[in-house]
Coordinates of C-alpha atoms in Angstrom, one line a residue:
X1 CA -52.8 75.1 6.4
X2 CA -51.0 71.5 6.7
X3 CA -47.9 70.6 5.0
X4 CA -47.0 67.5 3.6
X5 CA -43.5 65.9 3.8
X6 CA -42.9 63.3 0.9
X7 CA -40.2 61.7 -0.9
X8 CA -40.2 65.2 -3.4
X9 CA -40.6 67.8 -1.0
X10 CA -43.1 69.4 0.5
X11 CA -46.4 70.2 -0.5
X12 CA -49.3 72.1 0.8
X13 CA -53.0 71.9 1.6
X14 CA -55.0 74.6 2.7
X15 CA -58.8 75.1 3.7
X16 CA -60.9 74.9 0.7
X17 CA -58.3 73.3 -1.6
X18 CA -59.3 70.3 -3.7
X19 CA -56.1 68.9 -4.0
X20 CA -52.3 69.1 -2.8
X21 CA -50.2 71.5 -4.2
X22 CA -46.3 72.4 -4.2
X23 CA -44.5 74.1 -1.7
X24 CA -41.0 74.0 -1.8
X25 CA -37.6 72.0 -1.6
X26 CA -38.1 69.7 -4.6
X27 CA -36.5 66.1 -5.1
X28 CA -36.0 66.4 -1.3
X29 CA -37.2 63.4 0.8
X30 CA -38.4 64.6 3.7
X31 CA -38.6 62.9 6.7
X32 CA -39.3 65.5 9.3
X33 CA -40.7 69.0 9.1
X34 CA -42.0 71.7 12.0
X35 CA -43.6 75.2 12.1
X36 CA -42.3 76.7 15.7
X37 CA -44.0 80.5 14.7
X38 CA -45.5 82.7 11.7
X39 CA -43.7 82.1 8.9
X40 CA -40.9 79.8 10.2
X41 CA -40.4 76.4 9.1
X42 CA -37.4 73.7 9.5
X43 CA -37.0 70.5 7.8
X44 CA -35.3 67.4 7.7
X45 CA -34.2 65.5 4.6
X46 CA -33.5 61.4 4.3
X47 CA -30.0 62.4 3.3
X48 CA -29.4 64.2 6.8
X49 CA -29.3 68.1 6.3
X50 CA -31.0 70.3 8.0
X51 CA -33.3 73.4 6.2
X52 CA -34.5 76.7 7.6
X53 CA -37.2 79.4 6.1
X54 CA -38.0 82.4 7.9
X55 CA -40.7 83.6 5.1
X56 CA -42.8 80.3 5.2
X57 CA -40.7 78.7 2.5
X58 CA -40.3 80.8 0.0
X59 CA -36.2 80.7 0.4
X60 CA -34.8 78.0 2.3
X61 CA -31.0 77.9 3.6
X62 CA -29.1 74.7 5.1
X63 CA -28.4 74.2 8.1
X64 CA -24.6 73.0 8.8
X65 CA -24.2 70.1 11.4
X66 CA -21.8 70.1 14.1
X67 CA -18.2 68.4 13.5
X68 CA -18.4 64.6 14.2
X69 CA -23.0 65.0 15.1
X70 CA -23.2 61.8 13.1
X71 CA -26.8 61.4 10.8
X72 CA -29.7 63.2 11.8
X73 CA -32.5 60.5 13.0
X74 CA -35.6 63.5 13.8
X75 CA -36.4 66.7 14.5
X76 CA -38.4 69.7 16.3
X77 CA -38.7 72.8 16.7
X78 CA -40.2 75.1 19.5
X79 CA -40.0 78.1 22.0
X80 CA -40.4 81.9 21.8
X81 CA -37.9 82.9 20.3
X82 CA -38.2 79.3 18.3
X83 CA -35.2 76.9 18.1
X84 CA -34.2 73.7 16.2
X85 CA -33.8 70.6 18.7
X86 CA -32.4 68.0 16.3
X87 CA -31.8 64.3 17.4
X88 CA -28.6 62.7 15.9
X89 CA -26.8 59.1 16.2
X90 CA -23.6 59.6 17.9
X91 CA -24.0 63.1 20.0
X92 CA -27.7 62.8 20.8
X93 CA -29.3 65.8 21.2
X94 CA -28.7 69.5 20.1
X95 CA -30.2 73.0 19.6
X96 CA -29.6 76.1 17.6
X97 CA -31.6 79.1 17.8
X98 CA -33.6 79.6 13.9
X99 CA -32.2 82.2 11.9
X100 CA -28.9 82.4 14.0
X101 CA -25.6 82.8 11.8
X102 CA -23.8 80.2 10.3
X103 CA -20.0 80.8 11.5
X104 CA -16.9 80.4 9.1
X105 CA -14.7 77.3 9.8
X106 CA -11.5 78.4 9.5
X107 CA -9.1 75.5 8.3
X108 CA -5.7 76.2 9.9
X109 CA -3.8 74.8 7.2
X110 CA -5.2 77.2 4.4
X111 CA -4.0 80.2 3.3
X112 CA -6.0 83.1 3.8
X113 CA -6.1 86.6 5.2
X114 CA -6.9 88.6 8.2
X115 CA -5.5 90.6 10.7
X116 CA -1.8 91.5 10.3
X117 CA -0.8 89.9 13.2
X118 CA 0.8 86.8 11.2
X119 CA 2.3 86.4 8.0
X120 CA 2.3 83.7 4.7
X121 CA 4.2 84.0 2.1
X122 CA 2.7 84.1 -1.8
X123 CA 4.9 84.2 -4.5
X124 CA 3.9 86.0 -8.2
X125 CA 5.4 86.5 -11.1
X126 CA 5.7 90.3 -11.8
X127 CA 6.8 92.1 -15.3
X128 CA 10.7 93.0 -13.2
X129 CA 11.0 89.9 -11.6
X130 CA 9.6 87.6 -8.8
X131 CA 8.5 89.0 -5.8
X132 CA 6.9 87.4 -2.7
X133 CA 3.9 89.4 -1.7
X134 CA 3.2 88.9 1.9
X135 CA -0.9 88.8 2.6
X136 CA -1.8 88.3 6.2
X137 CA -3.3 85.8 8.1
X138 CA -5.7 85.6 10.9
X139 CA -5.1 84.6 14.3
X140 CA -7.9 81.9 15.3
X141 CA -8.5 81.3 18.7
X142 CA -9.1 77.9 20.2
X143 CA -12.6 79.4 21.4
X144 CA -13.2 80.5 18.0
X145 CA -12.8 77.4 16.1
X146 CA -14.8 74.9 18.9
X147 CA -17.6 78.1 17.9
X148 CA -17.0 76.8 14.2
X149 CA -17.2 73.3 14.7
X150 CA -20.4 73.4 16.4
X151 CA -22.1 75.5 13.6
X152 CA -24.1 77.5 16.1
X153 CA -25.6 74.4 17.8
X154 CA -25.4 74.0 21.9
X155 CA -25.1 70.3 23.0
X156 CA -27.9 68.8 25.3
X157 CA -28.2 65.8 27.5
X158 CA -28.5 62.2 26.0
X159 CA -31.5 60.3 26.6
X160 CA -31.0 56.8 27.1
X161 CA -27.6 56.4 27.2
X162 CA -26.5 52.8 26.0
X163 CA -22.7 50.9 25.6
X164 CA -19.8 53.6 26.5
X165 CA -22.9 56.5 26.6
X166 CA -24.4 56.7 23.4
X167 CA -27.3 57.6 22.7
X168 CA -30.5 55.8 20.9
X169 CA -32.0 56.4 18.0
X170 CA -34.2 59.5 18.6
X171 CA -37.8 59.1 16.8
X172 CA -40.1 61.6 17.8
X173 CA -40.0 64.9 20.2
X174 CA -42.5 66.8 21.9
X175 CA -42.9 69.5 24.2
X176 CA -45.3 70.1 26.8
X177 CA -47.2 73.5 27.8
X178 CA -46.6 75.1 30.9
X179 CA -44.8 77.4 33.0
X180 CA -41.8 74.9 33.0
X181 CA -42.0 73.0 29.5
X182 CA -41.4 69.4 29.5
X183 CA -39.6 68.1 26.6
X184 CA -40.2 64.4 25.7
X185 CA -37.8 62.2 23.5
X186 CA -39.2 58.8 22.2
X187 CA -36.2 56.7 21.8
X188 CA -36.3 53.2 19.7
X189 CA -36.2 50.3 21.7
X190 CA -35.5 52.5 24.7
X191 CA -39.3 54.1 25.5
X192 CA -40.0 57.6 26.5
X193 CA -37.9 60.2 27.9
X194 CA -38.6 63.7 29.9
X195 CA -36.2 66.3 30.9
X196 CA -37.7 69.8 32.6
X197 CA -34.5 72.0 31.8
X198 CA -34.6 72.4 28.3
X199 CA -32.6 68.9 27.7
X200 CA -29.8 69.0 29.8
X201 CA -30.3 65.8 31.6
X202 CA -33.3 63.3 30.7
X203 CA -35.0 60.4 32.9
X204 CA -37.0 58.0 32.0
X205 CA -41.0 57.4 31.7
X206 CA -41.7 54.6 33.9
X207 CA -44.8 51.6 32.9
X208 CA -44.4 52.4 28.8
X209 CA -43.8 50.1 26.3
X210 CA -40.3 50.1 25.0
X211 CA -41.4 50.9 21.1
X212 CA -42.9 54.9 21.4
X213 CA -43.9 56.1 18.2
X214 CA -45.6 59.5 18.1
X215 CA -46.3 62.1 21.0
X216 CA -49.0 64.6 21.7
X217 CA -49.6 67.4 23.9
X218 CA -52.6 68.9 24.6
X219 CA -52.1 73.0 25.1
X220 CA -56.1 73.3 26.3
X221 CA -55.0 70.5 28.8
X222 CA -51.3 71.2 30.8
X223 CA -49.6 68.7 31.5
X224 CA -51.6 65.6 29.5
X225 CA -49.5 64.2 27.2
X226 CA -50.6 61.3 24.9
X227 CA -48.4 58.8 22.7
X228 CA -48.7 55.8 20.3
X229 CA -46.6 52.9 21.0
X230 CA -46.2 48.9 19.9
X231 CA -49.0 47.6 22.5
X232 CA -51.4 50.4 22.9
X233 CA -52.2 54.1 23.3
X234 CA -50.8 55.5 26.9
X235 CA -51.7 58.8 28.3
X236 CA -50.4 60.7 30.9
X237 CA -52.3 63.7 33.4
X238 CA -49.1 65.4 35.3
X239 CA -46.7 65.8 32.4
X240 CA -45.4 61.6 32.2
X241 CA -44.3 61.4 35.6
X242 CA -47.1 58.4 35.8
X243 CA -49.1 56.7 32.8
X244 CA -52.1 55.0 31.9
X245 CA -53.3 52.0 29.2
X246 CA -56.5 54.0 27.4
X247 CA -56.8 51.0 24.9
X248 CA -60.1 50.3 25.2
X249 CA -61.8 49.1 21.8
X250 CA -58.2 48.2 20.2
X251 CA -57.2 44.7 21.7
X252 CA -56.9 43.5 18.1
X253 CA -55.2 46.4 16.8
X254 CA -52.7 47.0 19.6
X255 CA -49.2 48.5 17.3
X256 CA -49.9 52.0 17.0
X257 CA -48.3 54.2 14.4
X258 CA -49.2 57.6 14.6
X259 CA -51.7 59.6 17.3
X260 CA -53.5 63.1 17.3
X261 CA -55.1 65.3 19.6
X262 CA -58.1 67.7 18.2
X263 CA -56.8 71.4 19.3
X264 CA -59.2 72.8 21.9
X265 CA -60.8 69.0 22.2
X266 CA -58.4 66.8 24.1
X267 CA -60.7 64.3 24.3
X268 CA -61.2 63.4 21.1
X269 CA -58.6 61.2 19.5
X270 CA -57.8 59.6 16.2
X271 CA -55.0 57.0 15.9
X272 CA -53.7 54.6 13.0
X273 CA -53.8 50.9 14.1
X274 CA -52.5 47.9 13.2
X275 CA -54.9 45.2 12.8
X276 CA -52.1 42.9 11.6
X277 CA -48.8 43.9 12.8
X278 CA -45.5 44.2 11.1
X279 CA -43.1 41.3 10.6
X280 CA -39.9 42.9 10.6
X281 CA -39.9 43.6 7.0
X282 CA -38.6 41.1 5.8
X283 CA -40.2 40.6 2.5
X284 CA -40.6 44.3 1.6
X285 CA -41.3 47.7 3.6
X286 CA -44.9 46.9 4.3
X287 CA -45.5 43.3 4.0
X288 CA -48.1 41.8 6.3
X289 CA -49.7 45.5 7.4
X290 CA -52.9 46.1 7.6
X291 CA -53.9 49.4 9.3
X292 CA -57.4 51.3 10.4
X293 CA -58.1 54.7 11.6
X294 CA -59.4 54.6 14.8
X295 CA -61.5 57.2 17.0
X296 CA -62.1 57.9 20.5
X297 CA -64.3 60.8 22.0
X298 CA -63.6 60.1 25.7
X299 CA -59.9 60.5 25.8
X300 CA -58.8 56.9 25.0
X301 CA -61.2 54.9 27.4
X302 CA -62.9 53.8 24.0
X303 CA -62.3 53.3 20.8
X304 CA -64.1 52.6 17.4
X305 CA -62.9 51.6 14.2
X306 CA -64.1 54.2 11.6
X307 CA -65.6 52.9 8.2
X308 CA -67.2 56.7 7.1
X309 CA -65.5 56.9 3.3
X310 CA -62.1 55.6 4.2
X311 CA -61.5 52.1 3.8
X312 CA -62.0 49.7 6.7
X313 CA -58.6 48.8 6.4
X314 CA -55.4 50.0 4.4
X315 CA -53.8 46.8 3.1
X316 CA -49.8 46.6 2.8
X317 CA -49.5 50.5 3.9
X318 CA -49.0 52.2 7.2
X319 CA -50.7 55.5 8.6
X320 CA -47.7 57.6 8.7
X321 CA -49.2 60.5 10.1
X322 CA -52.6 62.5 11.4
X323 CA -53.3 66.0 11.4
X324 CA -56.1 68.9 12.1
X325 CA -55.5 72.0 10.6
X326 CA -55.2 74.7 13.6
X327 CA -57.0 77.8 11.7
X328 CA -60.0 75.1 11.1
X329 CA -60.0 72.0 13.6
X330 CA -62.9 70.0 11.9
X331 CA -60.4 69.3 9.1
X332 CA -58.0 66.2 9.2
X333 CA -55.8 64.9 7.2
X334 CA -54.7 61.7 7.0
X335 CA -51.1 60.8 5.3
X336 CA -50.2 56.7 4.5
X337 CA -46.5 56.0 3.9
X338 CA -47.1 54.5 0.4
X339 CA -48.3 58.6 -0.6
X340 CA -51.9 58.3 -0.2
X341 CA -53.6 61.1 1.4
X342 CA -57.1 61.4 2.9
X343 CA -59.0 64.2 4.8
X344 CA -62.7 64.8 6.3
X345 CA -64.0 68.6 6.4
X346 CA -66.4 67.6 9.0
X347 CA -64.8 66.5 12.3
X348 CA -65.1 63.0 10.7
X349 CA -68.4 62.6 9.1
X350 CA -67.2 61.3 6.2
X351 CA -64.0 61.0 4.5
X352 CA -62.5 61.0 1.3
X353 CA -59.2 61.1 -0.7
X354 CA -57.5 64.0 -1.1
X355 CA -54.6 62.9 -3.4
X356 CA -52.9 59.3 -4.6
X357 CA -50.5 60.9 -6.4
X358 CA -47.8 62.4 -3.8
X359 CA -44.9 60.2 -3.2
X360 CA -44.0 58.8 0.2
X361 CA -46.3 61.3 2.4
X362 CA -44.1 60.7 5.9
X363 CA -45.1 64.1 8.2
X364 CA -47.8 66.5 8.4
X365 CA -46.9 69.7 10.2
X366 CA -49.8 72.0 10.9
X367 CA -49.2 75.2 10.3
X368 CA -51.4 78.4 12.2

């Protein structure tokens, strides 16, 4: 099954299914969404909350933020037992573990009531008279409300630290198999980041382009990693301690958007490309695009423009995303900003349109 993020929620496609249908978390616009294990899925929403389900969607609760985190720019979610890693503007990263308890802030200044140990006065008017009813309050301790204020999440380190140590703009995160998982960060303007203890400190990916857009890993394949930046497709054999340019085939379509890696194949790539690229923007969000789907089947040392159903190129759009479905890895979908989706059942034979009538299709999460 793959689920699709959109500006009204999240819909669903599943093997055998002609058409998207609806999942869950309507009028949301998502803009990130992750399955880290059976039946667990969190999402991010343009308007910065954060939403867990533990039974695949069916009930969904937000996620609090901690005090002062700033707007949510992306998020991930990974491990055994799984945990949110969510990348914010002004504290950089953080993790909570999924389906931990949300903890009461306790405002100091309120009245409420607790343990006898201290006392507040409340006045009513009784029948006889007025009497002032004394109802206890609790004593909070400075441990307990810093618990409060970071709503369950643990701090991490900061990749690329700018001016006075804050962080960039997180886009995309990754994690890498192994018995000591590398975590990647791609950071805007800032290129790719690794850390190997679980985010605590981060250092950088030397020979990349500044501008990373979307990361793979390849779990039949330890330690390669693969990601799609503004000049090219770069791939990495020892977990991004060194890198290499596999951009054969796309020296006219150089601005990458979105990358994927076929589970079990980690040779065999797809990857949206810009065969005009973008010019800031500045007469409308996709003005001057022009994107292809592009394939390689020896790990990036070539590539080939597809033209089997799809359209040579998609004019004024953007591939978003690109997706296999785990339980069947012949089928792909592929998701264009403007809502558009299209999928082959056939490891790319042919493909066709799935749906354009989905608004704003941003992420794809596969889901096993």
């Amino acid at each position: 099954m793959i689920l699709i993020g959109t500006d009204n929620g999240i819909y669903r496609w599943f093997e055998g299914a002609s058409w998207p249908v609806f999942h869950s978390l309507q009028d949301r616009s998502i803009v990130d969404l992750a399955s880290p294990g059976p039946g667990v899925l969190v999402a991010l929403d343009r308007a910065g909350q954060v939403f867990e389900s533990v039974n695949n969607g069916q009930d969904w609760r937000t996620i609090p933020l901690a005090e002062g985190a700033g707007s949510p720019t992306s998020l991930a979610a990974w491990g055994d037992p799984p945990f949110i890693v969510l990348g914010t503007r002004t504290q950089g990263l953080a993790r909570r573990p999924v389906g931990a308890p949300i903890p009461v802030h306790h405002d100091p200044k309120a009245p409420v009531q607790g343990s006898a140990s201290s006392w507040i006065g409340r006045a009513r008017s009784l029948a006889e008279g007025a009497t002032a009813l004394l109802a206890p309050k609790p004593e909070v301790s400075r441990t307990d409300r810093a618990t409060a204020k970071l709503a369950g999440w643990t701090r991490l380190g900061t990749p690329a630290p700018g001016k006075a140590k804050q962080p960039g703009v997180i886009r995309a995160m990754a994690v890498g198999e192994g018995s000591t998982p590398v975590w990647y960060a791609a950071v805007r303007g800032a290129g790719l980041w690794r850390s190997t203890d679980l985010g605590v400190s981060w250092n950088p990916c030397p020979g990349l382009p500044v501008d990373v857009f979307a990361i793979r890993t390849a779990p039949k394949r330890p330690g390669s990693v693969y990601v799609a930046t503004s000049d090219g497709c770069w791939i990495s054999s020892d977990a991004g301690l060194t890198w290499e340019d596999r951009s054969g085939g796309l020296e006219n379509a150089r601005y990458l958007s979105a990358i994927e890696v076929k589970p079990g194949a980690p040779d065999v790539l797809l990857a949206g490309a810009a065969l005009r690229g973008p010019n800031d923007f500045a007469n409308g969000p996709f003005t001057g695009l022009a994107f292809s789907l592009y394939e390689s089947k020896d790990g990036g040392k070539a590539w080939s423009l597809v033209r089997r159903g799809n359209p040579d190129v998609f004019e004024n759009d953007m591939i978003a995303d690109l997706r296999h479905d785990p339980a069947a890895p012949d089928n792909v979908i592929l998701a264009l900003t403007s809502g558009e989706l299209w999928i082959t059942p056939n490891a790319g034979a042919f493909w066709m349109p799935l749906s354009r009538q989905i608004r704003a299709a941003r992420k794809l999460c596969p889901v096993a």
